[in-house]
């Protein structure tokens, strides 16, 4: 079993819609969880991190964490074509990140 | 601006030669840096943890004699791919944590290695 699993993509959403990304993790010792965006051929960019149960909002992005269910999600509101990228979920264990395989999102204009 | 810098951004080398990639933390001291490798259309895989002043810790399946890691200062870690082969061609990315700003982890820009 992979440490971090993400819902399979690709995910295609129309511009202005909400994109919903899901992630589960197996290591209960993980304390922090990260969502990164990666454009093709580029290094990952941090979108946001979350370490407390509940929701965390930052602009158009909302991360949700449920430690009991070992579940993390990311909502992208008002999706824009520039949001088209691969989104990586990562679980942190003492700054060492375990990444999911990524979900590719395409926002249709 | 970038807080973790990698160099070179891309490199082409001949099979059998060695290549060194540098990772620098620009605005903070990083006692620990991490090296990842990413093959096309795959996720990042942790290769090793680089500890300042001590030996690196390698993940299972990563050859420590092939991927030499040196973390000689608090702002610089290097990865040397020795006797490179075409299957080593990949995107290599380093990361460093800045504990002064919570648990934020910064990634370098990445280095594309092509072995011909």
Short mmCIF file of C-alpha atoms in Angstrom, two decimals:
data_model
loop_
_atom_site.label_atom_id
_atom_site.label_comp_id
_atom_site.label_asym_id
_atom_site.label_seq_id
_atom_site.Cartn_x
_atom_site.Cartn_y
_atom_site.Cartn_z
CA UNK A 1 0.00 0.00 0.00
CA UNK A 2 1.33 3.39 -0.96
CA UNK A 3 1.80 5.84 1.88
CA UNK A 4 -0.10 8.59 0.12
CA UNK A 5 -2.79 7.96 -2.45
CA UNK A 6 -4.64 10.46 -4.56
CA UNK A 7 -7.81 10.13 -6.58
CA UNK A 8 -6.98 9.13 -10.08
CA UNK A 9 -7.18 11.72 -12.79
CA UNK A 10 -7.18 13.42 -15.00
CA UNK A 11 -9.80 15.83 -13.75
CA UNK A 12 -11.41 18.19 -16.21
CA UNK A 13 -13.54 21.07 -14.98
CA UNK A 14 -15.03 24.11 -16.75
CA UNK A 15 -13.71 27.53 -15.96
CA UNK A 16 -15.36 28.97 -12.89
CA UNK A 17 -16.27 25.57 -11.43
CA UNK A 18 -14.98 23.90 -8.29
CA UNK A 19 -12.24 21.31 -8.61
CA UNK A 20 -12.15 18.74 -5.82
CA UNK A 21 -9.02 16.74 -5.09
CA UNK A 22 -8.76 13.92 -2.58
CA UNK A 23 -5.91 12.27 -0.79
CA UNK A 24 -5.54 9.53 1.82
CA UNK A 25 -2.48 8.61 3.83
CA UNK A 26 -1.48 5.53 5.74
CA UNK A 27 1.07 6.79 8.27
CA UNK A 28 -0.76 8.00 11.35
CA UNK A 29 2.50 9.54 12.50
CA UNK A 30 2.26 12.18 9.78
CA UNK A 31 1.59 15.55 11.32
CA UNK A 32 1.43 17.98 8.44
CA UNK A 33 0.00 17.73 4.98
CA UNK A 34 0.85 19.74 1.92
CA UNK A 35 -0.69 20.47 -1.41
CA UNK A 36 1.69 21.36 -4.19
CA UNK A 37 1.02 22.41 -7.74
CA UNK A 38 3.43 21.29 -10.40
CA UNK A 39 3.49 22.53 -13.94
CA UNK A 40 5.05 20.29 -16.53
CA UNK A 41 8.81 20.35 -16.31
CA UNK A 42 8.86 22.56 -13.25
CA UNK A 43 9.48 22.08 -9.57
CA UNK A 44 6.47 21.84 -7.21
CA UNK A 45 5.01 25.05 -5.84
CA UNK A 46 3.48 25.06 -2.40
CA UNK A 47 -0.21 25.93 -2.40
CA UNK A 48 -0.90 25.40 1.25
CA UNK A 49 -0.32 23.16 4.21
CA UNK A 50 -2.60 21.99 6.98
CA UNK A 51 -1.95 20.26 10.28
CA UNK A 52 -5.15 20.70 12.27
CA UNK A 53 -8.41 18.90 11.69
CA UNK A 54 -10.94 20.97 9.83
CA UNK A 55 -10.78 23.47 7.02
CA UNK A 56 -8.14 25.97 6.08
CA UNK A 57 -8.86 28.57 3.45
CA UNK A 58 -6.43 30.63 1.42
CA UNK A 59 -7.94 32.63 -1.38
CA UNK A 60 -9.60 30.29 -3.83
CA UNK A 61 -8.14 27.23 -2.15
CA UNK A 62 -9.55 25.30 0.78
CA UNK A 63 -7.78 22.37 2.37
CA UNK A 64 -9.60 19.94 4.61
CA UNK A 65 -8.04 17.47 7.00
CA UNK A 66 -9.65 14.60 8.84
CA UNK A 67 -7.04 12.73 10.83
CA UNK A 68 -9.48 10.09 12.06
CA UNK A 69 -10.21 9.15 8.46
CA UNK A 70 -6.65 9.87 7.33
CA UNK A 71 -8.05 12.03 4.61
CA UNK A 72 -6.97 15.33 3.09
CA UNK A 73 -8.68 17.25 0.35
CA UNK A 74 -8.22 20.39 -1.67
CA UNK A 75 -10.97 22.47 -3.20
CA UNK A 76 -10.21 24.99 -5.91
CA UNK A 77 -13.02 27.49 -6.29
CA UNK A 78 -13.60 29.57 -9.40
CA UNK A 79 -11.15 27.44 -11.34
CA UNK A 80 -9.05 29.28 -13.90
CA UNK A 81 -7.19 27.96 -16.94
CA UNK A 82 -3.97 28.85 -15.11
CA UNK A 83 -4.92 26.27 -12.47
CA UNK A 84 -4.35 23.53 -15.03
CA UNK A 85 -1.50 21.52 -13.55
CA UNK A 86 -0.73 18.40 -11.59
CA UNK A 87 -1.57 18.64 -7.91
CA UNK A 88 0.52 16.68 -5.46
CA UNK A 89 -0.55 15.73 -1.98
CA UNK A 90 2.25 15.13 0.51
CA UNK A 91 2.41 13.90 4.08
CA UNK A 92 5.17 15.10 6.33
CA UNK A 93 7.14 12.98 8.73
CA UNK A 94 9.88 15.13 10.29
CA UNK A 95 10.18 17.28 7.16
CA UNK A 96 10.53 14.20 4.97
CA UNK A 97 7.69 14.24 2.49
CA UNK A 98 5.86 11.29 1.02
CA UNK A 99 4.10 12.25 -2.17
CA UNK A 100 1.04 10.91 -3.86
CA UNK A 101 1.14 10.18 -7.55
CA UNK A 102 -0.59 13.45 -8.32
CA UNK A 103 -3.85 14.40 -9.97
CA UNK A 104 -3.75 16.27 -13.25
CA UNK A 105 -6.35 19.00 -13.48
CA UNK A 106 -7.42 20.64 -16.71
CA UNK A 107 -9.59 23.73 -16.56
CA UNK A 108 -11.54 24.21 -19.77
CA UNK A 109 -12.05 27.79 -20.91
CA UNK B 1 12.06 35.07 -4.99
CA UNK B 2 13.47 31.60 -4.62
CA UNK B 3 14.68 30.66 -1.20
CA UNK B 4 16.21 27.38 -2.34
CA UNK B 5 18.35 27.46 -5.43
CA UNK B 6 19.59 24.55 -7.52
CA UNK B 7 22.34 24.53 -10.06
CA UNK B 8 22.55 23.59 -12.83
CA UNK B 9 18.98 23.75 -14.10
CA UNK B 10 19.79 21.23 -16.74
CA UNK B 11 22.82 19.21 -17.71
CA UNK B 12 23.71 16.72 -20.40
CA UNK B 13 26.54 14.34 -19.74
CA UNK B 14 28.09 11.32 -21.35
CA UNK B 15 27.48 7.86 -20.00
CA UNK B 16 30.12 6.93 -17.43
CA UNK B 17 30.87 10.44 -16.29
CA UNK B 18 29.89 12.09 -13.00
CA UNK B 19 27.64 15.07 -12.51
CA UNK B 20 27.29 17.33 -9.48
CA UNK B 21 24.12 19.19 -8.59
CA UNK B 22 24.12 21.91 -5.96
CA UNK B 23 21.31 22.92 -3.64
CA UNK B 24 21.59 26.14 -1.69
CA UNK B 25 19.31 27.69 0.88
CA UNK B 26 19.46 31.41 0.24
CA UNK B 27 17.83 33.12 3.20
CA UNK B 28 18.09 30.57 5.95
CA UNK B 29 20.23 27.84 7.39
CA UNK B 30 19.10 24.34 6.62
CA UNK B 31 20.48 21.60 8.80
CA UNK B 32 18.56 19.10 6.73
CA UNK B 33 17.96 18.98 3.02
CA UNK B 34 16.23 16.33 0.98
CA UNK B 35 16.89 15.02 -2.49
CA UNK B 36 14.08 13.75 -4.69
CA UNK B 37 13.98 12.24 -8.14
CA UNK B 38 11.08 12.45 -10.52
CA UNK B 39 10.74 10.44 -13.71
CA UNK B 40 8.38 11.70 -16.42
CA UNK B 41 4.72 11.50 -15.46
CA UNK B 42 5.59 10.06 -12.07
CA UNK B 43 5.57 11.55 -8.61
CA UNK B 44 8.54 12.67 -6.60
CA UNK B 45 10.44 9.91 -4.88
CA UNK B 46 12.62 10.68 -1.92
CA UNK B 47 16.20 9.53 -2.50
CA UNK B 48 18.01 10.65 0.60
CA UNK B 49 18.11 12.96 3.55
CA UNK B 50 21.15 15.20 3.69
CA UNK B 51 22.33 16.12 7.16
CA UNK B 52 24.81 18.91 7.74
CA UNK B 53 28.06 17.59 9.09
CA UNK B 54 27.11 13.94 8.97
CA UNK B 55 26.40 11.15 6.53
CA UNK B 56 23.30 11.21 4.42
CA UNK B 57 20.48 8.79 5.03
CA UNK B 58 19.42 6.94 1.92
CA UNK B 59 16.01 5.49 1.14
CA UNK B 60 15.68 1.85 0.38
CA UNK B 61 16.81 0.97 -3.10
CA UNK B 62 18.97 4.07 -3.58
CA UNK B 63 22.65 3.29 -4.07
CA UNK B 64 24.68 5.46 -1.75
CA UNK B 65 27.88 4.84 -3.72
CA UNK B 66 26.24 6.02 -6.89
CA UNK B 67 24.48 9.06 -5.51
CA UNK B 68 27.00 10.83 -3.32
CA UNK B 69 25.61 13.48 -1.04
CA UNK B 70 27.69 16.07 0.76
CA UNK B 71 26.24 18.63 3.14
CA UNK B 72 29.32 20.56 4.14
CA UNK B 73 27.64 23.74 5.30
CA UNK B 74 24.31 24.92 6.60
CA UNK B 75 23.40 26.39 3.25
CA UNK B 76 24.76 23.92 0.72
CA UNK B 77 24.11 20.31 -0.13
CA UNK B 78 25.46 18.59 -3.23
CA UNK B 79 24.34 15.47 -5.06
CA UNK B 80 26.86 13.77 -7.29
CA UNK B 81 25.63 11.16 -9.71
CA UNK B 82 28.66 8.97 -10.32
CA UNK B 83 29.21 6.86 -13.41
CA UNK B 84 25.96 8.11 -14.83
CA UNK B 85 23.93 5.93 -17.17
CA UNK B 86 20.97 6.78 -19.38
CA UNK B 87 18.57 5.32 -16.80
CA UNK B 88 19.74 8.00 -14.38
CA UNK B 89 18.24 10.63 -16.65
CA UNK B 90 15.62 12.32 -14.52
CA UNK B 91 14.48 15.49 -12.81
CA UNK B 92 16.32 15.91 -9.51
CA UNK B 93 14.83 18.23 -6.92
CA UNK B 94 16.07 19.27 -3.51
CA UNK B 95 14.11 20.67 -0.62
CA UNK B 96 14.99 22.35 2.63
CA UNK B 97 13.01 23.31 5.65
CA UNK B 98 13.00 26.67 7.33
CA UNK B 99 12.04 25.99 10.88
CA UNK B 100 12.00 29.68 11.58
CA UNK B 101 8.81 30.00 9.54
CA UNK B 102 6.94 27.05 10.92
CA UNK B 103 7.21 23.83 9.05
CA UNK B 104 7.37 25.27 5.57
CA UNK B 105 9.35 23.19 3.15
CA UNK B 106 10.85 24.90 0.15
CA UNK B 107 11.80 23.22 -3.08
CA UNK B 108 14.59 24.14 -5.41
CA UNK B 109 13.88 24.77 -9.06
CA UNK B 110 15.00 21.29 -9.99
CA UNK B 111 17.76 19.99 -12.23
CA UNK B 112 17.17 18.07 -15.42
CA UNK B 113 19.80 15.44 -16.03
CA UNK B 114 20.13 13.77 -19.40
CA UNK B 115 22.73 11.06 -19.80
CA UNK B 116 23.61 10.21 -23.37
#
